[in-house]
Amino acid sequence: VIDMIEKEDPVISEEEAAQYDRQIRLWGLDAQKRLRGSRVLLAGLGGLGAEVAKNLILAGVKGLTLLDHEQVSEESCRAQFLVPVTAQGQNRAKASLERAQNLNPMVKVHADPDRIEDKPDDFFLQFDAVCLTGCSRDLMIRVDQLCSKHNIKVFCGDVYGYYGYMFCNLGQAHNYVEEKPKVVKPSGESNDGPKAKKAKVDPNETTMVKKTASFCTLKEALAVDWTSEKAKAGLKRTPVDYFLLQVLLKFRTDKGRDPDPQSFPEDSQLLRQIRDDVLESLSLNSDLLNDDFISYCFSEMSPVCAVVGGVLGQEVVKALSQRDAPHRNFFFFDGRKGNGVVDYFGPN
């Protein structure tokens, strides 16, 4: 009962009000209260996970659980700033805990060294949002379907070399508010002519507009039937990164890992074969995704982790605070071009 009360109406202390003063001015006290009452699970403490953890802790959520069974390696230290270089061989979640907690003592940060695959369904139900990085396609779909039934917000993301993506599912009816310039209706007593009858926008005043957005599940987003007329019509507007993601997730399923620079020749050949198989299974031409991608999808790159982690962290904050329009529902980033693309695979 206490947890429910805290979640519905968390109290912001004077110390917290001072700590989060800039954020409260930016998105309001009510939004900060919602954040302060939210518990988040973050799975995967690689480079992207570290960026997301940093952003959520600084934003001021109630609690953040860091879940990762992997050990710190030389490779993970290159893009992961929460683990000390002396922590090689230690559990990544536990090694990240001290620096993560020091970012904001007001947030309860917990490290869990278990495998996410071994967690029962009930484990996920204690959180308001679940963020999955470095997970298999099957696991992400399982967790997404479970959380969708219990109104828990789900986010997925990964970085592969120069490429990165984010997916979010906020449910069938996600409510949020947007700040819009106030429209001033003309007075009926005006004698200034026809122009005075038109509504005007007052740039000095704003109003809060309530809106609702609907999201599809990850399974639906990844299982588009590209032989349908509707899908064919939207193919040209679909970023090639969407199909690249399908290839990289299939690689992870088949090999149990991501493309490794240490086995570049072997993995490059396998990526090419998986590309052909995936596009063929989708009834699409292999020319849709040329061979250039192969040289740019190895290892996590810190700058790409920073960009994708910034977007992913921001989307979690927006969703929990119910402030501002969310992405619907993919965000793709290509570091070679330095730009991001948002695409929507929503319900009909």
Tab-separated table of C-alpha atoms in Angstrom:
chain	number	residue	atom	x	y	z
A	1	VAL	CA	0.000	0.000	0.000
A	2	ILE	CA	2.845	2.374	0.823
A	3	ASP	CA	4.477	1.695	-2.532
A	4	MET	CA	1.213	2.493	-4.320
A	5	ILE	CA	0.839	5.775	-2.467
A	6	GLU	CA	4.414	6.756	-3.239
A	7	LYS	CA	3.938	5.868	-6.878
A	8	GLU	CA	0.719	7.851	-7.262
A	9	ASP	CA	1.763	10.948	-5.345
A	10	PRO	CA	5.464	10.970	-4.488
A	11	VAL	CA	6.618	13.813	-2.326
A	12	ILE	CA	9.400	16.067	-3.599
A	13	SER	CA	11.535	17.226	-0.672
A	14	GLU	CA	13.209	20.626	-0.531
A	15	GLU	CA	16.550	18.961	-1.221
A	16	GLU	CA	15.117	17.217	-4.287
A	17	ALA	CA	13.461	20.427	-5.474
A	18	ALA	CA	16.861	22.106	-5.374
A	19	GLN	CA	18.554	19.148	-7.088
A	20	TYR	CA	15.983	18.984	-9.878
A	21	ASP	CA	15.297	22.716	-10.103
A	22	ARG	CA	16.276	23.023	-13.766
A	23	GLN	CA	14.217	19.988	-14.777
A	24	ILE	CA	11.167	21.158	-12.832
A	25	ARG	CA	11.376	24.497	-14.646
A	26	LEU	CA	11.658	22.638	-17.945
A	27	TRP	CA	8.838	20.088	-17.662
A	28	GLY	CA	6.988	20.990	-14.465
A	29	LEU	CA	6.578	19.661	-10.935
A	30	ASP	CA	3.914	17.072	-11.810
A	31	ALA	CA	6.146	15.480	-14.440
A	32	GLN	CA	9.061	15.348	-11.982
A	33	LYS	CA	6.801	13.741	-9.382
A	34	ARG	CA	5.860	11.006	-11.835
A	35	LEU	CA	9.519	10.393	-12.553
A	36	ARG	CA	10.279	10.353	-8.838
A	37	GLY	CA	7.686	7.618	-8.339
A	38	SER	CA	8.961	5.356	-11.145
A	39	ARG	CA	11.041	2.189	-10.942
A	40	VAL	CA	13.011	1.160	-14.014
A	41	LEU	CA	14.769	-2.053	-15.020
A	42	LEU	CA	17.798	-1.663	-17.294
A	43	ALA	CA	19.121	-4.896	-18.774
A	44	GLY	CA	22.574	-4.881	-20.338
A	45	LEU	CA	25.442	-2.736	-19.066
A	46	GLY	CA	27.427	-2.284	-22.234
A	47	GLY	CA	28.251	1.117	-23.678
A	48	LEU	CA	24.626	1.887	-24.534
A	49	GLY	CA	23.386	0.651	-21.164
A	50	ALA	CA	25.837	2.931	-19.360
A	51	GLU	CA	24.559	5.961	-21.271
A	52	VAL	CA	20.935	5.114	-20.519
A	53	ALA	CA	21.721	4.497	-16.842
A	54	LYS	CA	23.449	7.866	-16.559
A	55	ASN	CA	20.524	9.709	-18.151
A	56	LEU	CA	17.868	8.031	-16.009
A	57	ILE	CA	19.777	8.497	-12.765
A	58	LEU	CA	20.399	12.185	-13.452
A	59	ALA	CA	16.744	12.654	-14.433
A	60	GLY	CA	15.711	11.459	-10.971
A	61	VAL	CA	13.719	8.227	-11.176
A	62	LYS	CA	12.837	6.539	-7.890
A	63	GLY	CA	14.882	3.410	-8.476
A	64	LEU	CA	17.006	1.805	-11.170
A	65	THR	CA	17.926	-1.879	-11.282
A	66	LEU	CA	21.018	-2.731	-13.344
A	67	LEU	CA	20.698	-6.299	-14.623
A	68	ASP	CA	23.659	-7.984	-16.333
A	69	HIS	CA	25.307	-11.391	-15.951
A	70	GLU	CA	28.271	-10.610	-18.235
A	71	GLN	CA	31.801	-9.975	-17.006
A	72	VAL	CA	33.802	-6.829	-17.642
A	73	SER	CA	36.148	-7.320	-20.598
A	74	GLU	CA	38.737	-5.139	-22.290
A	75	GLU	CA	36.260	-4.624	-25.133
A	76	SER	CA	33.442	-3.473	-22.831
A	77	CYS	CA	35.721	-0.957	-21.081
A	78	ARG	CA	36.183	0.983	-24.324
A	79	ALA	CA	32.605	2.219	-24.503
A	80	GLN	CA	31.439	1.702	-20.904
A	81	PHE	CA	32.407	4.590	-18.608
A	82	LEU	CA	30.750	3.260	-15.425
A	83	VAL	CA	33.208	0.391	-14.914
A	84	PRO	CA	36.785	1.056	-13.729
A	85	VAL	CA	39.542	-0.320	-15.950
A	86	THR	CA	40.672	-2.362	-12.939
A	87	ALA	CA	37.337	-4.230	-12.859
A	88	GLN	CA	38.076	-6.693	-15.675
A	89	GLY	CA	36.664	-10.110	-14.850
A	90	GLN	CA	34.060	-8.719	-12.449
A	91	ASN	CA	30.312	-8.714	-13.040
A	92	ARG	CA	29.359	-5.690	-15.187
A	93	ALA	CA	26.294	-4.719	-13.155
A	94	LYS	CA	28.141	-4.814	-9.834
A	95	ALA	CA	31.206	-3.089	-11.275
A	96	SER	CA	28.986	-0.270	-12.568
A	97	LEU	CA	27.110	0.261	-9.305
A	98	GLU	CA	29.456	2.630	-7.430
A	99	ARG	CA	29.916	5.166	-10.227
A	100	ALA	CA	26.236	4.952	-11.153
A	101	GLN	CA	25.101	5.605	-7.589
A	102	ASN	CA	27.508	8.516	-7.218
A	103	LEU	CA	25.778	10.302	-10.098
A	104	ASN	CA	22.740	10.921	-7.901
A	105	PRO	CA	22.505	9.660	-4.295
A	106	MET	CA	18.746	10.386	-4.309
A	107	VAL	CA	18.095	7.515	-6.735
A	108	LYS	CA	18.144	3.958	-5.397
A	109	VAL	CA	20.466	2.034	-7.732
A	110	HIS	CA	20.609	-1.756	-7.414
A	111	ALA	CA	22.873	-4.239	-9.221
A	112	ASP	CA	21.573	-7.682	-10.189
A	113	PRO	CA	24.142	-10.179	-11.597
A	114	ASP	CA	21.573	-12.773	-12.730
A	115	ARG	CA	20.823	-13.805	-16.308
A	116	ILE	CA	17.714	-12.071	-17.595
A	117	GLU	CA	16.686	-15.309	-19.340
A	118	ASP	CA	16.380	-16.946	-15.906
A	119	LYS	CA	14.072	-14.287	-14.467
A	120	PRO	CA	10.439	-15.355	-13.921
A	121	ASP	CA	7.581	-13.243	-15.240
A	122	ASP	CA	6.815	-11.814	-11.798
A	123	PHE	CA	10.251	-10.193	-11.669
A	124	PHE	CA	9.373	-7.744	-14.448
A	125	LEU	CA	6.027	-6.753	-12.935
A	126	GLN	CA	7.632	-4.711	-10.143
A	127	PHE	CA	8.800	-2.039	-12.603
A	128	ASP	CA	7.069	0.851	-14.354
A	129	ALA	CA	9.396	0.616	-17.353
A	130	VAL	CA	11.744	-2.045	-18.703
A	131	CYS	CA	14.669	-1.150	-20.949
A	132	LEU	CA	16.390	-4.009	-22.784
A	133	THR	CA	19.828	-3.746	-24.396
A	134	GLY	CA	21.999	-6.568	-25.708
A	135	CYS	CA	19.109	-9.051	-25.572
A	136	SER	CA	18.000	-11.674	-28.069
A	137	ARG	CA	14.999	-11.154	-30.317
A	138	ASP	CA	13.027	-13.944	-28.641
A	139	LEU	CA	13.666	-12.560	-25.166
A	140	MET	CA	12.688	-9.014	-26.154
A	141	ILE	CA	9.445	-10.269	-27.690
A	142	ARG	CA	8.684	-12.361	-24.594
A	143	VAL	CA	9.257	-9.457	-22.186
A	144	ASP	CA	7.419	-7.006	-24.428
A	145	GLN	CA	4.338	-9.216	-24.653
A	146	LEU	CA	4.352	-9.792	-20.894
A	147	CYS	CA	4.733	-6.109	-20.036
A	148	SER	CA	2.095	-5.061	-22.580
A	149	LYS	CA	-0.492	-7.114	-20.673
A	150	HIS	CA	0.381	-5.313	-17.438
A	151	ASN	CA	0.676	-1.751	-18.725
A	152	ILE	CA	4.448	-1.643	-18.255
A	153	LYS	CA	6.368	0.482	-20.739
A	154	VAL	CA	8.996	-1.345	-22.790
A	155	PHE	CA	12.088	0.002	-24.524
A	156	CYS	CA	14.673	-1.879	-26.572
A	157	GLY	CA	17.932	-0.643	-28.024
A	158	ASP	CA	21.359	-1.639	-29.298
A	159	VAL	CA	24.468	-0.224	-30.911
A	160	TYR	CA	26.314	-2.101	-33.640
A	161	GLY	CA	29.386	-0.139	-34.724
A	162	TYR	CA	28.164	2.968	-36.527
A	163	TYR	CA	24.527	1.852	-36.291
A	164	GLY	CA	22.051	2.081	-33.460
A	165	TYR	CA	18.332	1.747	-32.879
A	166	MET	CA	15.639	2.245	-30.287
A	167	PHE	CA	12.144	0.748	-30.082
A	168	CYS	CA	9.398	1.628	-27.635
A	169	ASN	CA	6.004	0.159	-26.811
A	170	LEU	CA	3.990	2.364	-24.459
A	171	GLY	CA	0.761	0.394	-24.779
A	172	GLN	CA	-2.560	0.728	-26.549
A	173	ALA	CA	-3.346	4.069	-24.928
A	174	HIS	CA	-0.431	6.183	-23.698
A	175	ASN	CA	-1.613	9.517	-22.287
A	176	TYR	CA	0.631	12.552	-22.328
A	177	VAL	CA	0.492	16.338	-22.453
A	178	GLU	CA	2.104	18.776	-24.848
A	179	GLU	CA	2.742	22.453	-24.324
A	180	LYS	CA	1.303	24.496	-27.180
A	181	PRO	CA	1.145	28.251	-27.884
A	182	LYS	CA	-2.163	29.629	-26.667
A	183	VAL	CA	-4.696	30.552	-29.329
A	184	VAL	CA	-6.511	33.780	-28.476
A	185	LYS	CA	-10.052	33.913	-29.784
A	186	PRO	CA	-11.208	37.279	-31.127
A	187	SER	CA	-13.596	39.337	-29.083
A	188	GLY	CA	-17.133	39.668	-30.447
A	189	GLU	CA	-17.088	43.387	-29.702
A	190	SER	CA	-14.095	44.140	-31.945
A	191	ASN	CA	-14.528	46.788	-34.653
A	192	ASP	CA	-11.198	46.167	-36.354
A	193	GLY	CA	-12.657	44.539	-39.457
A	194	PRO	CA	-12.658	40.947	-40.794
A	195	LYS	CA	-9.056	40.248	-39.759
A	196	ALA	CA	-9.950	40.717	-36.105
A	197	LYS	CA	-12.330	37.748	-36.273
A	198	LYS	CA	-9.509	35.292	-36.909
A	199	ALA	CA	-7.974	33.453	-33.955
A	200	LYS	CA	-4.427	34.524	-33.169
A	201	VAL	CA	-1.517	32.688	-31.580
A	202	ASP	CA	-0.045	34.410	-28.541
A	203	PRO	CA	3.680	33.478	-28.397
A	204	ASN	CA	3.883	34.711	-24.810
A	205	GLU	CA	1.284	32.285	-23.454
A	206	THR	CA	1.058	28.500	-23.647
A	207	THR	CA	-1.529	25.888	-22.800
A	208	MET	CA	-1.260	22.185	-21.996
A	209	VAL	CA	-2.967	19.867	-24.493
A	210	LYS	CA	-3.853	16.291	-23.489
A	211	LYS	CA	-3.207	13.617	-26.123
A	212	THR	CA	-3.209	9.818	-26.489
A	213	ALA	CA	-0.943	7.618	-28.635
A	214	SER	CA	-1.284	3.919	-29.494
A	215	PHE	CA	1.643	1.535	-29.954
A	216	CYS	CA	2.127	-1.897	-31.461
A	217	THR	CA	4.189	-4.698	-29.938
A	218	LEU	CA	7.739	-5.503	-30.970
A	219	LYS	CA	6.570	-8.782	-32.483
A	220	GLU	CA	4.130	-6.923	-34.726
A	221	ALA	CA	6.743	-4.341	-35.685
A	222	LEU	CA	9.255	-7.001	-36.739
A	223	ALA	CA	6.730	-9.233	-38.493
A	224	VAL	CA	5.463	-6.875	-41.195
A	225	ASP	CA	4.089	-8.717	-44.231
A	226	TRP	CA	5.977	-7.036	-47.052
A	227	THR	CA	3.900	-8.844	-49.681
A	228	SER	CA	0.778	-6.875	-48.682
A	229	GLU	CA	-0.186	-3.874	-50.801
A	230	LYS	CA	-0.036	-1.537	-47.820
A	231	ALA	CA	3.497	-2.632	-46.908
A	232	LYS	CA	4.674	-2.424	-50.511
A	233	ALA	CA	3.387	1.131	-50.708
A	234	GLY	CA	5.382	2.071	-47.605
A	235	LEU	CA	8.585	0.249	-48.559
A	236	LYS	CA	10.257	3.304	-50.081
A	237	ARG	CA	9.615	5.258	-46.887
A	238	THR	CA	11.034	2.503	-44.692
A	239	PRO	CA	14.674	3.127	-43.703
A	240	VAL	CA	17.071	0.397	-44.762
A	241	ASP	CA	18.207	0.325	-41.117
A	242	TYR	CA	15.005	-1.553	-40.282
A	243	PHE	CA	16.123	-4.482	-42.427
A	244	LEU	CA	19.685	-4.187	-41.123
A	245	LEU	CA	18.269	-4.618	-37.620
A	246	GLN	CA	16.541	-7.828	-38.718
A	247	VAL	CA	19.896	-9.133	-40.002
A	248	LEU	CA	21.799	-8.238	-36.825
A	249	LEU	CA	19.150	-9.748	-34.554
A	250	LYS	CA	19.280	-12.959	-36.617
A	251	PHE	CA	23.081	-13.003	-36.284
A	252	ARG	CA	22.722	-12.683	-32.501
A	253	THR	CA	20.188	-15.526	-32.442
A	254	ASP	CA	22.364	-17.840	-34.553
A	255	LYS	CA	25.736	-17.101	-32.915
A	256	GLY	CA	24.725	-16.085	-29.406
A	257	ARG	CA	26.788	-12.900	-29.774
A	258	ASP	CA	27.216	-9.826	-31.965
A	259	PRO	CA	29.713	-9.443	-34.856
A	260	ASP	CA	33.228	-9.578	-33.391
A	261	PRO	CA	36.208	-7.631	-34.807
A	262	GLN	CA	38.422	-10.564	-33.793
A	263	SER	CA	36.631	-12.780	-36.325
A	264	PHE	CA	35.955	-10.189	-39.001
A	265	PRO	CA	36.454	-12.411	-42.101
A	266	GLU	CA	34.226	-15.200	-40.790
A	267	ASP	CA	31.549	-12.869	-39.422
A	268	SER	CA	31.519	-10.753	-42.586
A	269	GLN	CA	30.744	-13.811	-44.675
A	270	LEU	CA	28.044	-14.899	-42.226
A	271	LEU	CA	26.463	-11.420	-42.215
A	272	ARG	CA	26.266	-11.504	-46.002
A	273	GLN	CA	24.572	-14.920	-45.923
A	274	ILE	CA	22.131	-13.885	-43.182
A	275	ARG	CA	21.304	-10.725	-45.142
A	276	ASP	CA	20.362	-12.847	-48.163
A	277	ASP	CA	18.330	-15.294	-46.068
A	278	VAL	CA	16.462	-12.596	-44.134
A	279	LEU	CA	15.503	-10.547	-47.172
A	280	GLU	CA	14.473	-13.670	-49.047
A	281	SER	CA	12.239	-14.725	-46.146
A	282	LEU	CA	10.630	-11.270	-46.309
A	283	SER	CA	10.130	-11.626	-50.080
A	284	LEU	CA	12.476	-8.722	-50.715
A	285	ASN	CA	15.433	-8.317	-53.074
A	286	SER	CA	18.903	-8.662	-51.521
A	287	ASP	CA	19.913	-5.446	-53.314
A	288	LEU	CA	17.833	-3.574	-50.751
A	289	LEU	CA	20.763	-3.831	-48.330
A	290	ASN	CA	24.109	-3.682	-50.091
A	291	ASP	CA	27.389	-5.082	-48.747
A	292	ASP	CA	28.612	-1.715	-47.425
A	293	PHE	CA	26.918	-2.275	-44.061
A	294	ILE	CA	29.240	-5.170	-43.218
A	295	SER	CA	32.284	-2.980	-42.542
A	296	TYR	CA	30.416	-0.697	-40.158
A	297	CYS	CA	28.521	-2.935	-37.718
A	298	PHE	CA	31.311	-4.323	-35.511
A	299	SER	CA	31.676	-3.416	-31.825
A	300	GLU	CA	30.086	-0.611	-29.796
A	301	MET	CA	31.346	2.899	-30.587
A	302	SER	CA	31.234	5.452	-27.765
A	303	PRO	CA	29.900	8.390	-29.850
A	304	VAL	CA	27.081	6.259	-31.238
A	305	CYS	CA	26.270	4.974	-27.742
A	306	ALA	CA	26.058	8.589	-26.559
A	307	VAL	CA	23.607	9.590	-29.304
A	308	VAL	CA	21.363	6.523	-29.118
A	309	GLY	CA	21.590	6.451	-25.311
A	310	GLY	CA	20.554	10.099	-25.210
A	311	VAL	CA	17.487	9.450	-27.348
A	312	LEU	CA	16.589	6.247	-25.504
A	313	GLY	CA	17.000	7.838	-22.080
A	314	GLN	CA	14.950	10.847	-23.160
A	315	GLU	CA	12.129	8.630	-24.408
A	316	VAL	CA	11.997	6.747	-21.099
A	317	VAL	CA	11.846	10.058	-19.222
A	318	LYS	CA	9.116	11.421	-21.516
A	319	ALA	CA	7.058	8.247	-21.175
A	320	LEU	CA	7.292	8.056	-17.379
A	321	SER	CA	6.649	11.768	-16.873
A	322	GLN	CA	3.839	11.705	-19.466
A	323	ARG	CA	5.234	14.893	-20.902
A	324	ASP	CA	5.672	15.581	-24.654
A	325	ALA	CA	5.018	13.401	-27.689
A	326	PRO	CA	6.888	10.068	-27.749
A	327	HIS	CA	8.610	8.438	-30.729
A	328	ARG	CA	6.314	5.978	-32.502
A	329	ASN	CA	8.016	3.636	-32.340
A	330	PHE	CA	11.453	3.030	-33.960
A	331	PHE	CA	14.427	5.368	-33.956
A	332	PHE	CA	17.377	4.430	-36.181
A	333	PHE	CA	20.779	6.106	-36.162
A	334	ASP	CA	23.496	5.863	-38.806
A	335	GLY	CA	26.789	7.307	-37.560
A	336	ARG	CA	28.209	7.408	-41.075
A	337	LYS	CA	25.610	10.021	-42.005
A	338	GLY	CA	25.308	11.562	-38.576
A	339	ASN	CA	21.519	11.471	-38.620
A	340	GLY	CA	18.614	9.662	-37.069
A	341	VAL	CA	15.395	8.416	-38.621
A	342	VAL	CA	12.097	7.823	-36.864
A	343	ASP	CA	9.685	5.290	-38.323
A	344	TYR	CA	6.300	4.013	-37.246
A	345	PHE	CA	5.015	0.454	-37.486
A	346	GLY	CA	1.779	0.933	-35.602
A	347	PRO	CA	-1.645	-0.675	-35.570
A	348	ASN	CA	-3.855	-0.136	-38.595
